[in-house]
Coordinates of C-alpha atoms and ligand atoms in Angstrom, one line a residue:
M172 CA -35.0 -10.0 18.9
K173 CA -31.9 -9.4 16.6
R174 CA -28.5 -10.4 17.9
K175 CA -25.6 -7.2 18.6
L176 CA -22.3 -7.8 16.7
A177 CA -18.4 -7.4 17.8
A178 CA -16.7 -8.2 15.0
G179 CA -13.2 -8.2 14.7
N180 CA -10.8 -7.5 11.2
W181 CA -7.4 -8.1 12.0
K182 CA -5.6 -7.3 8.2
M183 CA -2.5 -8.5 7.8
N184 CA -2.1 -8.9 11.5
G185 CA -2.1 -12.1 13.6
S186 CA 0.3 -15.7 13.5
R187 CA -1.2 -19.2 14.2
A188 CA 0.2 -17.9 17.9
A189 CA -2.1 -15.2 18.3
L190 CA -4.8 -17.3 18.3
A191 CA -4.3 -18.2 21.7
E192 CA -6.5 -14.9 22.0
F193 CA -9.8 -17.0 21.3
D194 CA -10.3 -18.6 24.8
A195 CA -9.8 -15.0 27.0
M196 CA -12.4 -13.8 24.4
Q197 CA -15.4 -16.6 24.9
P198 CA -16.9 -14.9 27.4
G199 CA -18.2 -12.0 25.2
V200 CA -20.4 -14.6 22.9
T201 CA -23.9 -14.5 24.7
D202 CA -27.7 -14.5 23.5
S203 CA -27.9 -11.6 22.3
V204 CA -24.2 -10.7 21.2
E205 CA -22.3 -12.4 18.5
M206 CA -18.0 -12.4 18.5
V207 CA -16.6 -12.6 14.6
I208 CA -13.2 -12.4 13.9
C209 CA -11.0 -11.8 10.4
P210 CA -8.7 -13.2 10.3
P211 CA -5.4 -13.0 7.7
A212 CA -6.6 -16.1 4.7
T213 CA -3.6 -18.7 5.8
L214 CA -5.8 -18.7 8.8
V215 CA -8.8 -19.2 8.5
A216 CA -9.1 -23.0 9.0
T217 CA -7.4 -23.1 12.0
A218 CA -9.3 -20.2 13.3
V219 CA -12.1 -22.5 13.0
E220 CA -11.2 -25.9 14.9
K221 CA -10.2 -22.6 17.6
A222 CA -12.8 -21.0 17.7
G223 CA -15.7 -22.3 19.7
A224 CA -18.2 -19.7 19.5
L225 CA -16.7 -17.5 17.6
G226 CA -17.7 -17.5 14.1
I227 CA -14.7 -16.7 12.0
G228 CA -14.6 -14.8 8.6
G229 CA -12.6 -14.1 5.9
Q230 CA -11.6 -10.4 4.9
T231 CA -12.9 -10.3 1.2
C232 CA -13.2 -13.1 -0.9
H233 CA -12.8 -12.6 -5.3
V234 CA -15.5 -13.1 -7.1
K235 CA -15.4 -16.1 -9.0
A236 CA -15.8 -19.8 -7.3
S237 CA -12.9 -20.7 -8.7
G238 CA -10.0 -20.8 -11.7
A239 CA -6.7 -19.0 -12.6
H240 CA -6.9 -15.7 -10.6
T241 CA -2.5 -16.5 -8.8
G242 CA -3.0 -15.0 -5.5
D243 CA -7.1 -14.3 -5.3
I244 CA -9.5 -16.4 -3.1
S245 CA -12.6 -17.2 -3.6
A246 CA -15.4 -17.4 -1.1
A247 CA -16.5 -21.0 -1.7
M248 CA -13.0 -21.5 -0.1
L249 CA -13.9 -19.6 3.0
K250 CA -16.5 -20.9 3.1
D251 CA -14.4 -25.0 2.9
A252 CA -11.7 -23.3 5.7
G253 CA -14.9 -23.4 7.5
A254 CA -15.5 -19.4 7.2
S255 CA -19.0 -18.4 8.2
Y256 CA -18.2 -14.0 6.7
V257 CA -16.7 -11.7 4.6
I258 CA -15.5 -8.3 4.8
T259 CA -16.8 -7.1 1.4
G260 CA -15.4 -3.5 0.4
H261 CA -13.5 -1.8 2.5
S262 CA -12.2 0.2 2.8
E263 CA -8.7 -0.3 2.3
R264 CA -9.3 -3.2 -0.2
R265 CA -11.0 -0.4 -2.1
T266 CA -7.8 2.7 -2.1
D267 CA -5.0 -0.1 -2.4
H268 CA -6.5 -2.5 -4.7
G269 CA -8.7 0.3 -6.5
E270 CA -11.7 -2.2 -5.5
S271 CA -15.4 -0.1 -6.8
N272 CA -18.9 -0.6 -5.8
A273 CA -18.7 -2.8 -8.5
D274 CA -16.1 -5.6 -7.9
V275 CA -18.0 -5.0 -3.7
A276 CA -21.8 -5.9 -5.2
A277 CA -20.2 -9.0 -7.7
Q278 CA -18.0 -10.4 -4.6
S279 CA -21.4 -10.0 -2.2
T280 CA -22.9 -11.7 -4.5
A281 CA -20.5 -14.6 -4.6
A282 CA -20.1 -14.5 -0.9
W283 CA -23.9 -15.2 -0.7
E284 CA -23.8 -17.7 -3.3
A285 CA -21.0 -19.6 -1.1
G286 CA -23.7 -19.4 1.8
L287 CA -21.4 -16.8 3.8
V288 CA -22.7 -13.3 5.6
A289 CA -21.1 -10.1 3.8
I290 CA -20.0 -7.1 6.3
I291 CA -20.4 -4.8 3.2
C292 CA -18.0 -1.6 4.3
V293 CA -19.6 2.1 3.2
G294 CA -17.6 5.2 4.1
E295 CA -16.5 8.3 3.4
T296 CA -12.3 10.4 3.2
L297 CA -11.6 13.5 5.7
E298 CA -11.9 15.9 2.6
E299 CA -15.8 14.4 1.7
R300 CA -16.5 14.8 5.4
E301 CA -15.3 18.6 5.3
S302 CA -16.8 19.2 1.9
G303 CA -20.3 18.3 3.1
A304 CA -20.6 15.1 0.3
T305 CA -20.7 12.2 3.5
L306 CA -24.1 11.4 3.0
N307 CA -25.0 11.4 0.0
V308 CA -20.8 9.4 -1.3
I309 CA -22.8 7.0 1.8
A310 CA -26.4 6.3 -0.4
E311 CA -23.9 6.0 -3.1
Q312 CA -21.9 3.3 -2.2
L313 CA -25.0 1.3 -0.3
A314 CA -26.4 2.4 -3.5
G315 CA -23.6 0.6 -5.3
S316 CA -22.5 -2.3 -3.6
I317 CA -25.0 -4.3 -2.4
P318 CA -27.0 -6.9 -4.6
D319 CA -30.7 -7.0 -4.4
A320 CA -31.0 -9.5 -3.4
A321 CA -29.5 -8.8 -0.1
T322 CA -31.8 -10.0 3.4
A323 CA -31.1 -9.4 6.8
A324 CA -29.9 -12.7 7.5
N325 CA -27.5 -12.4 4.7
T326 CA -25.8 -8.9 5.3
V327 CA -24.4 -6.8 7.6
V328 CA -23.6 -3.2 7.0
A329 CA -20.4 -1.5 8.2
Y330 CA -20.4 2.6 8.4
E331 CA -16.5 3.1 8.5
P332 CA -15.4 7.0 8.1
V333 CA -12.0 6.0 6.5
W334 CA -10.9 9.5 8.5
A335 CA -11.4 6.9 11.6
I336 CA -9.3 4.2 11.0
G337 CA -6.5 3.9 12.5
T338 CA -6.3 7.4 13.5
G339 CA -8.2 7.4 16.4
K340 CA -10.3 10.2 15.9
V341 CA -13.9 9.0 15.5
P342 CA -16.8 11.7 14.3
T343 CA -19.6 13.0 16.8
L344 CA -22.2 11.2 18.4
E345 CA -24.3 13.3 16.4
Q346 CA -22.2 12.7 13.6
I347 CA -22.7 8.5 14.0
A348 CA -26.3 8.8 14.7
E349 CA -26.6 10.6 11.4
V350 CA -25.5 8.2 9.0
H351 CA -26.7 5.2 10.7
D352 CA -30.1 6.8 10.8
D353 CA -29.9 7.9 6.7
M354 CA -28.7 4.0 6.2
R355 CA -31.4 2.1 7.5
A356 CA -34.0 4.8 6.0
K357 CA -32.5 4.0 2.9
L358 CA -31.9 0.3 2.9
S359 CA -35.6 0.6 4.6
D360 CA -36.5 2.5 1.0
R361 CA -34.6 0.0 -1.7
F362 CA -35.4 -3.0 0.6
G363 CA -38.4 -2.6 3.1
T364 CA -39.5 -2.0 6.3
E365 CA -39.0 -5.8 7.9
I366 CA -35.0 -6.9 6.2
A367 CA -33.9 -3.0 6.3
D368 CA -35.0 -3.3 10.2
G369 CA -33.3 -6.8 10.7
M370 CA -30.0 -5.9 9.5
R371 CA -27.3 -5.6 11.5
L372 CA -25.8 -2.0 11.3
L373 CA -22.3 -1.6 12.2
Y374 CA -20.1 1.5 13.4
G375 CA -16.2 1.0 12.5
G376 CA -12.9 3.0 13.4
S377 CA -10.1 3.3 16.4
V378 CA -13.5 1.8 17.9
K379 CA -11.7 1.0 21.4
A380 CA -13.6 -0.4 25.1
G381 CA -13.2 3.4 26.1
N382 CA -15.3 5.2 23.6
A383 CA -17.5 1.6 23.0
A384 CA -19.7 2.5 25.6
E385 CA -21.2 5.5 23.7
I386 CA -20.9 4.1 20.0
F387 CA -22.9 1.9 21.2
A388 CA -26.1 3.5 22.8
V389 CA -26.4 5.9 19.6
P390 CA -29.7 4.2 18.0
N391 CA -29.5 2.0 14.8
V392 CA -26.2 1.0 16.1
D393 CA -26.1 -3.0 16.1
G394 CA -22.7 -3.0 16.9
A395 CA -19.2 -2.4 15.5
L396 CA -16.1 -3.5 13.3
V397 CA -12.8 -3.6 15.2
G398 CA -9.5 -3.7 13.8
G399 CA -6.5 -2.8 16.2
A400 CA -8.3 -3.3 19.1
S401 CA -9.4 -6.7 18.6
L402 CA -6.2 -8.7 18.2
K403 CA -6.1 -8.3 22.1
A404 CA -9.0 -10.5 24.3
A405 CA -7.7 -7.2 27.2
D406 CA -9.2 -4.7 24.7
F407 CA -12.0 -7.0 22.5
L408 CA -13.8 -8.9 24.7
P409 CA -14.5 -5.4 26.6
I410 CA -16.2 -4.0 23.4
A411 CA -18.2 -7.2 23.3
E412 CA -19.6 -6.6 27.1
T413 CA -20.4 -3.5 27.3
L414 CA -22.9 -4.2 23.1
G415 CA -23.9 -6.6 25.7
A416 CA -24.6 -4.1 28.0
A417 CA -25.6 -1.6 25.5
Ligands
PGA638 P1 -9.4 0.0 13.4 O1 -10.2 -0.6 12.0 O2 -10.3 -0.5 14.9 O3 -8.4 -0.1 13.9 O4 -9.6 1.9 13.1 C1 -11.4 -0.4 12.0 C2 -10.7 -0.8 10.3 O5 -10.7 -0.9 9.7 O6 -11.8 -1.8 10.4

């Protein structure tokens, strides 16, 4: 049985004081549900100390383990700080930092080499959705962003429509099902059924306690990548509990 995953992406939010939220998140972690918080890099080491049953992850990593790359953080450094996960290819990184599929693949390989699980993100823009290109865009991102050495243990895939992130807009359940079914099929074609079935596929984009139950009931949705609603235990815990009940 694969454990479901509620992953929180704090983005450029949070402070040491905010880590106090972790205490009230603890009950969400069960035999069937894993919870991970990805705070800003400055907080990773302290977050690990306060994590309890939560897993801690970074939000991106450099492709190299060390070197002359001012301002960057390597996967090895995240690992050294106690992280077990790292998000790669979030749309805000793709947009703000021009990261390509090839960059995301190299980061994911770096993550694995450091012993981290990569949460590899894909998602279409509104323009791509409206022009009917969604499945092609996702297929291209999956092909380009996930390296050949992916396994169910080292990789989580997050489908995050760019237009649903932080907007309060959510695709229809049929749209989520269509993409998740297609992702599972594409992963199966490439990696075989055993790896593809074991790989957790998260939905992300405006997930809240109020819409979590219907999203988690969609086939091939194994959890969520949550932004805004992961900052407070009062919002994130009900999402994890809903996942446990799904
Ligand atoms: P959101 O962000 O839940 O605030 O929409 C999701 C994400 O970017 O991972």
